[in-house]
């Protein structure tokens, strides 16, 4: 009925699921909605412009999906449990890495990294390369987005002139590299990205992503079928820490959750 925006609806679901701006470990999670970071202009009438919202980030390509299914079926020796992903789509370090150019997130990121910035090549420096890593290239990267991608242009600029380092190809890190359709303008990027979120295509398919993150495909047999299972430690509300007597195991689980992320409560 268009009585609420997709952005407001996602924020409402995040809040219901226990996500909050006040907790880096349970920060609001938003989806990648676009798959086109190379065109000069965006075509919202072309389905190929958009990410497949019915699949998690680990299954955006056929080959990548096959590899994660193979991992699940083989249960690699170094894994303590059967799952598709040993990393998470939202964690304190992911949030801080996206917002690293703004305080207080700069200090948060450095403290999580042991007191300094990360190696330049691993820093968030390009929207396109981050999409390619999370959707195709990096088997340990299945990250989603945060709300700021849809309303806050300031996090894309290095207004504080932090020395973020130099990449191996000689590129000095500064402002985040934007897709061609943004014309190098963070405000235009946010405007078009928000329009994409509110587009007819996303409105018609967003419920599939909600099923994966907040709904019935979050765990159990539906999650296995959707290639959407994570390490058991990520399911914080499914683990009764009070019944774990071994302090070492308990601290390990808590450390795992704080470092690598937590599945939202099922709505």
mmCIF file of C-alpha atoms in Angstrom:
data_model
loop_
_atom_site.group_PDB
_atom_site.id
_atom_site.type_symbol
_atom_site.label_atom_id
_atom_site.label_comp_id
_atom_site.label_asym_id
_atom_site.label_seq_id
_atom_site.Cartn_x
_atom_site.Cartn_y
_atom_site.Cartn_z
ATOM 1 C CA UNK A 1 0.000 0.000 0.000
ATOM 2 C CA UNK A 2 3.122 2.214 0.071
ATOM 3 C CA UNK A 3 2.299 3.372 3.595
ATOM 4 C CA UNK A 4 5.833 2.620 4.805
ATOM 5 C CA UNK A 5 9.191 2.688 3.045
ATOM 6 C CA UNK A 6 11.348 -0.409 2.644
ATOM 7 C CA UNK A 7 13.998 1.346 4.729
ATOM 8 C CA UNK A 8 11.600 1.941 7.638
ATOM 9 C CA UNK A 9 10.280 -1.620 7.387
ATOM 10 C CA UNK A 10 13.802 -3.074 7.581
ATOM 11 C CA UNK A 11 14.649 -0.874 10.563
ATOM 12 C CA UNK A 12 11.450 -2.050 12.274
ATOM 13 C CA UNK A 13 12.370 -5.712 11.675
ATOM 14 C CA UNK A 14 15.922 -5.131 12.907
ATOM 15 C CA UNK A 15 14.566 -3.597 16.107
ATOM 16 C CA UNK A 16 12.139 -6.486 16.640
ATOM 17 C CA UNK A 17 15.040 -8.903 16.163
ATOM 18 C CA UNK A 18 17.141 -7.201 18.834
ATOM 19 C CA UNK A 19 19.464 -5.269 16.517
ATOM 20 C CA UNK A 20 20.555 -1.808 17.632
ATOM 21 C CA UNK A 21 22.861 1.061 16.724
ATOM 22 C CA UNK A 22 24.110 0.766 20.322
ATOM 23 C CA UNK A 23 25.642 -2.675 19.812
ATOM 24 C CA UNK A 24 28.341 -3.248 17.179
ATOM 25 C CA UNK A 25 27.867 -7.004 17.587
ATOM 26 C CA UNK A 26 24.139 -6.755 16.808
ATOM 27 C CA UNK A 27 24.101 -3.751 14.499
ATOM 28 C CA UNK A 28 21.159 -3.321 12.087
ATOM 29 C CA UNK A 29 21.749 -5.401 8.971
ATOM 30 C CA UNK A 30 20.626 -4.299 5.500
ATOM 31 C CA UNK A 31 20.898 -6.117 2.177
ATOM 32 C CA UNK A 32 23.024 -5.524 -0.846
ATOM 33 C CA UNK A 33 20.295 -4.569 -3.335
ATOM 34 C CA UNK A 34 22.322 -3.834 -6.479
ATOM 35 C CA UNK A 35 24.611 -6.026 -8.578
ATOM 36 C CA UNK A 36 25.583 -3.316 -11.093
ATOM 37 C CA UNK A 37 28.641 -1.342 -10.006
ATOM 38 C CA UNK A 38 30.142 -0.862 -13.463
ATOM 39 C CA UNK A 39 27.511 0.907 -15.628
ATOM 40 C CA UNK A 40 27.469 4.636 -16.287
ATOM 41 C CA UNK A 41 23.746 4.744 -15.492
ATOM 42 C CA UNK A 42 21.429 2.505 -13.488
ATOM 43 C CA UNK A 43 18.457 0.838 -15.151
ATOM 44 C CA UNK A 44 15.872 -0.020 -12.507
ATOM 45 C CA UNK A 45 13.674 -1.740 -15.112
ATOM 46 C CA UNK A 46 16.352 -4.395 -15.737
ATOM 47 C CA UNK A 47 16.272 -7.282 -13.204
ATOM 48 C CA UNK A 48 19.991 -7.894 -13.789
ATOM 49 C CA UNK A 49 20.686 -4.515 -12.180
ATOM 50 C CA UNK A 50 19.711 -6.045 -8.847
ATOM 51 C CA UNK A 51 21.167 -8.625 -6.507
ATOM 52 C CA UNK A 52 19.257 -11.925 -6.185
ATOM 53 C CA UNK A 53 17.433 -11.282 -2.913
ATOM 54 C CA UNK A 54 16.236 -14.876 -2.686
ATOM 55 C CA UNK A 55 19.778 -16.112 -2.092
ATOM 56 C CA UNK A 56 22.320 -15.335 0.659
ATOM 57 C CA UNK A 57 25.594 -13.683 -0.314
ATOM 58 C CA UNK A 58 27.294 -17.085 -0.384
ATOM 59 C CA UNK A 59 25.030 -18.292 -3.183
ATOM 60 C CA UNK A 60 25.032 -15.319 -5.568
ATOM 61 C CA UNK A 61 26.938 -17.265 -8.228
ATOM 62 C CA UNK A 62 26.472 -20.914 -9.241
ATOM 63 C CA UNK A 63 30.133 -21.770 -8.656
ATOM 64 C CA UNK A 64 30.291 -20.128 -5.238
ATOM 65 C CA UNK A 65 27.062 -21.814 -4.156
ATOM 66 C CA UNK A 66 28.448 -25.196 -5.262
ATOM 67 C CA UNK A 67 31.594 -24.709 -3.186
ATOM 68 C CA UNK A 68 29.659 -23.848 -0.028
ATOM 69 C CA UNK A 69 27.341 -26.841 -0.492
ATOM 70 C CA UNK A 70 30.429 -29.016 -0.914
ATOM 71 C CA UNK A 71 31.857 -27.585 2.314
ATOM 72 C CA UNK A 72 28.618 -28.354 4.137
ATOM 73 C CA UNK A 73 28.539 -31.933 2.870
ATOM 74 C CA UNK A 74 32.197 -32.658 3.577
ATOM 75 C CA UNK A 75 32.388 -31.033 7.030
ATOM 76 C CA UNK A 76 36.048 -30.085 6.778
ATOM 77 C CA UNK A 77 38.289 -31.502 9.484
ATOM 78 C CA UNK A 78 39.016 -28.104 11.013
ATOM 79 C CA UNK A 79 35.317 -27.346 11.474
ATOM 80 C CA UNK A 80 33.647 -28.264 14.728
ATOM 81 C CA UNK A 81 30.165 -28.289 13.231
ATOM 82 C CA UNK A 82 28.370 -28.753 9.937
ATOM 83 C CA UNK A 83 27.586 -25.413 8.283
ATOM 84 C CA UNK A 84 27.910 -23.512 5.027
ATOM 85 C CA UNK A 85 29.629 -20.447 6.495
ATOM 86 C CA UNK A 86 32.176 -19.995 9.259
ATOM 87 C CA UNK A 87 32.052 -16.228 8.863
ATOM 88 C CA UNK A 88 29.053 -13.958 9.282
ATOM 89 C CA UNK A 89 27.242 -11.273 7.301
ATOM 90 C CA UNK A 90 27.305 -8.761 10.195
ATOM 91 C CA UNK A 91 29.893 -8.274 12.920
ATOM 92 C CA UNK A 92 31.563 -5.527 14.917
ATOM 93 C CA UNK A 93 34.586 -5.469 12.610
ATOM 94 C CA UNK A 94 32.392 -5.323 9.474
ATOM 95 C CA UNK A 95 30.423 -2.371 10.872
ATOM 96 C CA UNK A 96 33.576 -0.553 11.988
ATOM 97 C CA UNK A 97 35.321 -1.215 8.668
ATOM 98 C CA UNK A 98 32.452 0.354 6.707
ATOM 99 C CA UNK A 99 32.412 3.427 8.976
ATOM 100 C CA UNK A 100 36.166 3.652 9.596
ATOM 101 C CA UNK A 101 36.440 7.163 8.090
ATOM 102 C CA UNK A 102 34.167 8.592 10.801
ATOM 103 C CA UNK A 103 34.642 8.882 14.536
ATOM 104 C CA UNK A 104 34.008 7.180 16.886
ATOM 105 C CA UNK A 105 34.171 4.230 14.488
ATOM 106 C CA UNK A 106 37.774 5.004 13.571
ATOM 107 C CA UNK A 107 38.911 4.345 17.130
ATOM 108 C CA UNK A 108 36.627 1.320 17.397
ATOM 109 C CA UNK A 109 38.112 -0.179 14.246
ATOM 110 C CA UNK A 110 41.677 0.422 15.419
ATOM 111 C CA UNK A 111 40.992 -1.094 18.842
ATOM 112 C CA UNK A 112 39.482 -4.174 17.191
ATOM 113 C CA UNK A 113 42.562 -4.389 14.969
ATOM 114 C CA UNK A 114 44.956 -4.236 17.904
ATOM 115 C CA UNK A 115 45.611 -0.497 17.847
ATOM 116 C CA UNK A 116 46.134 0.365 14.194
ATOM 117 C CA UNK A 117 44.471 0.339 10.786
ATOM 118 C CA UNK A 118 44.368 -2.906 8.830
ATOM 119 C CA UNK A 119 46.555 -3.689 5.819
ATOM 120 C CA UNK A 120 45.441 -1.215 3.143
ATOM 121 C CA UNK A 121 44.360 -3.894 0.657
ATOM 122 C CA UNK A 122 41.917 -5.303 3.211
ATOM 123 C CA UNK A 123 40.387 -1.929 4.123
ATOM 124 C CA UNK A 124 36.990 -0.840 2.769
ATOM 125 C CA UNK A 125 38.037 1.312 -0.180
ATOM 126 C CA UNK A 126 35.691 0.530 -3.075
ATOM 127 C CA UNK A 127 31.990 -0.307 -3.244
ATOM 128 C CA UNK A 128 32.526 -2.374 -6.413
ATOM 129 C CA UNK A 129 35.418 -4.438 -5.060
ATOM 130 C CA UNK A 130 33.576 -5.026 -1.763
ATOM 131 C CA UNK A 131 30.548 -6.323 -3.673
ATOM 132 C CA UNK A 132 32.773 -8.600 -5.778
ATOM 133 C CA UNK A 133 34.488 -9.939 -2.675
ATOM 134 C CA UNK A 134 31.264 -10.602 -0.770
ATOM 135 C CA UNK A 135 29.278 -12.003 -3.694
ATOM 136 C CA UNK A 136 31.874 -13.868 -5.752
ATOM 137 C CA UNK A 137 35.578 -13.809 -5.006
ATOM 138 C CA UNK A 138 36.247 -14.379 -1.297
ATOM 139 C CA UNK A 139 35.022 -17.581 0.353
ATOM 140 C CA UNK A 140 35.454 -16.028 3.807
ATOM 141 C CA UNK A 141 33.423 -12.916 2.960
ATOM 142 C CA UNK A 142 29.609 -13.015 2.979
ATOM 143 C CA UNK A 143 29.013 -9.561 4.466
ATOM 144 C CA UNK A 144 25.804 -7.617 3.960
ATOM 145 C CA UNK A 145 25.379 -3.842 4.363
ATOM 146 C CA UNK A 146 24.462 -1.426 7.155
ATOM 147 C CA UNK A 147 21.721 1.260 7.125
ATOM 148 C CA UNK A 148 24.212 4.083 6.519
ATOM 149 C CA UNK A 149 24.617 2.945 2.898
ATOM 150 C CA UNK A 150 21.140 4.330 2.282
ATOM 151 C CA UNK A 151 21.249 7.723 3.996
ATOM 152 C CA UNK A 152 24.731 8.862 5.097
ATOM 153 C CA UNK A 153 27.100 10.148 2.375
ATOM 154 C CA UNK A 154 29.643 11.343 4.957
ATOM 155 C CA UNK A 155 30.936 7.837 5.722
ATOM 156 C CA UNK A 156 32.182 7.545 2.136
ATOM 157 C CA UNK A 157 34.615 10.475 2.418
ATOM 158 C CA UNK A 158 37.857 10.749 4.342
ATOM 159 C CA UNK A 159 37.003 14.202 5.690
ATOM 160 C CA UNK A 160 39.299 13.704 8.689
ATOM 161 C CA UNK A 161 42.272 12.978 6.394
ATOM 162 C CA UNK A 162 43.214 9.753 8.166
ATOM 163 C CA UNK A 163 46.324 8.070 6.800
ATOM 164 C CA UNK A 164 44.748 4.786 5.837
ATOM 165 C CA UNK A 165 47.756 3.428 4.013
ATOM 166 C CA UNK A 166 48.722 2.530 0.474
ATOM 167 C CA UNK A 167 47.633 -0.542 -1.477
ATOM 168 C CA UNK A 168 50.034 -2.877 -3.241
ATOM 169 C CA UNK A 169 49.186 -1.328 -6.603
ATOM 170 C CA UNK A 170 50.233 2.077 -5.272
ATOM 171 C CA UNK A 171 46.734 3.443 -4.640
ATOM 172 C CA UNK A 172 46.647 5.724 -1.592
ATOM 173 C CA UNK A 173 43.466 5.162 0.397
ATOM 174 C CA UNK A 174 41.244 8.198 0.855
ATOM 175 C CA UNK A 175 37.593 8.542 -0.100
ATOM 176 C CA UNK A 176 35.708 5.353 -0.951
ATOM 177 C CA UNK A 177 35.752 4.619 -4.689
ATOM 178 C CA UNK A 178 32.192 4.868 -6.019
ATOM 179 C CA UNK A 179 30.544 3.157 -9.021
ATOM 180 C CA UNK A 180 30.570 5.062 -12.350
ATOM 181 C CA UNK A 181 26.836 5.828 -12.034
ATOM 182 C CA UNK A 182 27.545 7.921 -8.919
ATOM 183 C CA UNK A 183 29.836 10.313 -10.847
ATOM 184 C CA UNK A 184 32.210 10.431 -7.891
ATOM 185 C CA UNK A 185 29.549 12.134 -5.771
ATOM 186 C CA UNK A 186 28.706 10.468 -2.410
ATOM 187 C CA UNK A 187 25.378 12.316 -2.297
ATOM 188 C CA UNK A 188 24.395 10.941 -5.705
ATOM 189 C CA UNK A 189 25.463 7.444 -4.630
ATOM 190 C CA UNK A 190 23.236 7.607 -1.550
ATOM 191 C CA UNK A 191 20.329 9.068 -3.555
ATOM 192 C CA UNK A 192 20.439 6.349 -6.231
ATOM 193 C CA UNK A 193 21.150 3.584 -3.724
ATOM 194 C CA UNK A 194 18.121 4.620 -1.675
ATOM 195 C CA UNK A 195 16.019 4.782 -4.842
ATOM 196 C CA UNK A 196 17.154 1.228 -5.606
ATOM 197 C CA UNK A 197 16.066 0.085 -2.128
ATOM 198 C CA UNK A 198 12.649 1.638 -2.645
ATOM 199 C CA UNK A 199 12.292 0.440 -6.258
ATOM 200 C CA UNK A 200 9.464 -1.770 -7.467
ATOM 201 C CA UNK A 201 11.846 -4.694 -8.028
ATOM 202 C CA UNK A 202 13.198 -4.650 -4.469
ATOM 203 C CA UNK A 203 9.710 -4.117 -3.043
ATOM 204 C CA UNK A 204 8.562 -7.246 -4.902
ATOM 205 C CA UNK A 205 11.496 -9.415 -3.781
ATOM 206 C CA UNK A 206 12.579 -8.076 -0.383
ATOM 207 C CA UNK A 207 10.509 -10.639 1.513
ATOM 208 C CA UNK A 208 12.822 -13.397 0.250
ATOM 209 C CA UNK A 209 15.827 -11.746 1.911
ATOM 210 C CA UNK A 210 13.807 -11.161 5.083
ATOM 211 C CA UNK A 211 13.063 -14.905 5.192
ATOM 212 C CA UNK A 212 16.815 -15.595 5.099
ATOM 213 C CA UNK A 213 17.842 -13.096 7.769
ATOM 214 C CA UNK A 214 14.853 -12.816 10.093
ATOM 215 C CA UNK A 215 12.430 -15.544 9.064
ATOM 216 C CA UNK A 216 11.892 -19.248 8.492
ATOM 217 C CA UNK A 217 14.993 -19.784 6.312
ATOM 218 C CA UNK A 218 17.221 -18.563 9.138
ATOM 219 C CA UNK A 219 17.889 -22.046 10.564
ATOM 220 C CA UNK A 220 16.754 -25.649 10.311
ATOM 221 C CA UNK A 221 16.003 -27.624 7.162
ATOM 222 C CA UNK A 222 14.785 -24.524 5.284
ATOM 223 C CA UNK A 223 18.151 -22.861 5.919
ATOM 224 C CA UNK A 224 20.048 -25.935 4.694
ATOM 225 C CA UNK A 225 17.983 -25.966 1.505
ATOM 226 C CA UNK A 226 18.585 -22.227 1.016
ATOM 227 C CA UNK A 227 22.390 -22.622 1.555
ATOM 228 C CA UNK A 228 22.038 -20.356 4.574
ATOM 229 C CA UNK A 229 23.515 -22.126 7.625
ATOM 230 C CA UNK A 230 26.203 -20.638 9.855
ATOM 231 C CA UNK A 231 28.419 -21.939 12.629
ATOM 232 C CA UNK A 232 26.262 -22.942 15.649
ATOM 233 C CA UNK A 233 28.014 -20.342 17.830
ATOM 234 C CA UNK A 234 26.446 -17.588 15.687
ATOM 235 C CA UNK A 235 22.976 -18.634 16.850
ATOM 236 C CA UNK A 236 23.247 -16.995 20.246
ATOM 237 C CA UNK A 237 19.612 -17.351 21.237
ATOM 238 C CA UNK A 238 19.727 -21.088 20.462
ATOM 239 C CA UNK A 239 22.556 -21.705 22.925
ATOM 240 C CA UNK A 240 21.926 -21.936 26.646
ATOM 241 C CA UNK A 241 25.160 -20.519 28.025
ATOM 242 C CA UNK A 242 23.922 -20.950 31.607
ATOM 243 C CA UNK A 243 24.110 -24.721 31.227
ATOM 244 C CA UNK A 244 27.701 -24.706 29.966
ATOM 245 C CA UNK A 245 29.826 -25.454 33.032
ATOM 246 C CA UNK A 246 33.251 -25.367 31.413
ATOM 247 C CA UNK A 247 34.441 -21.718 31.689
ATOM 248 C CA UNK A 248 36.884 -22.181 28.806
ATOM 249 C CA UNK A 249 34.157 -23.379 26.432
ATOM 250 C CA UNK A 250 31.847 -20.604 27.607
ATOM 251 C CA UNK A 251 34.457 -17.877 27.068
ATOM 252 C CA UNK A 252 35.321 -19.368 23.680
ATOM 253 C CA UNK A 253 31.687 -19.171 22.564
ATOM 254 C CA UNK A 254 31.293 -15.606 23.842
ATOM 255 C CA UNK A 255 34.546 -14.582 22.149
ATOM 256 C CA UNK A 256 33.421 -16.218 18.924
ATOM 257 C CA UNK A 257 30.128 -14.314 18.972
ATOM 258 C CA UNK A 258 31.742 -10.975 19.824
ATOM 259 C CA UNK A 259 34.369 -11.329 17.094
ATOM 260 C CA UNK A 260 32.415 -12.900 14.286
ATOM 261 C CA UNK A 261 28.786 -11.863 14.642
ATOM 262 C CA UNK A 262 25.400 -13.094 15.722
ATOM 263 C CA UNK A 263 22.258 -14.237 13.924
ATOM 264 C CA UNK A 264 19.281 -11.938 14.637
ATOM 265 C CA UNK A 265 16.468 -13.283 16.774
ATOM 266 C CA UNK A 266 13.893 -14.958 14.592
ATOM 267 C CA UNK A 267 10.905 -12.666 14.060
#
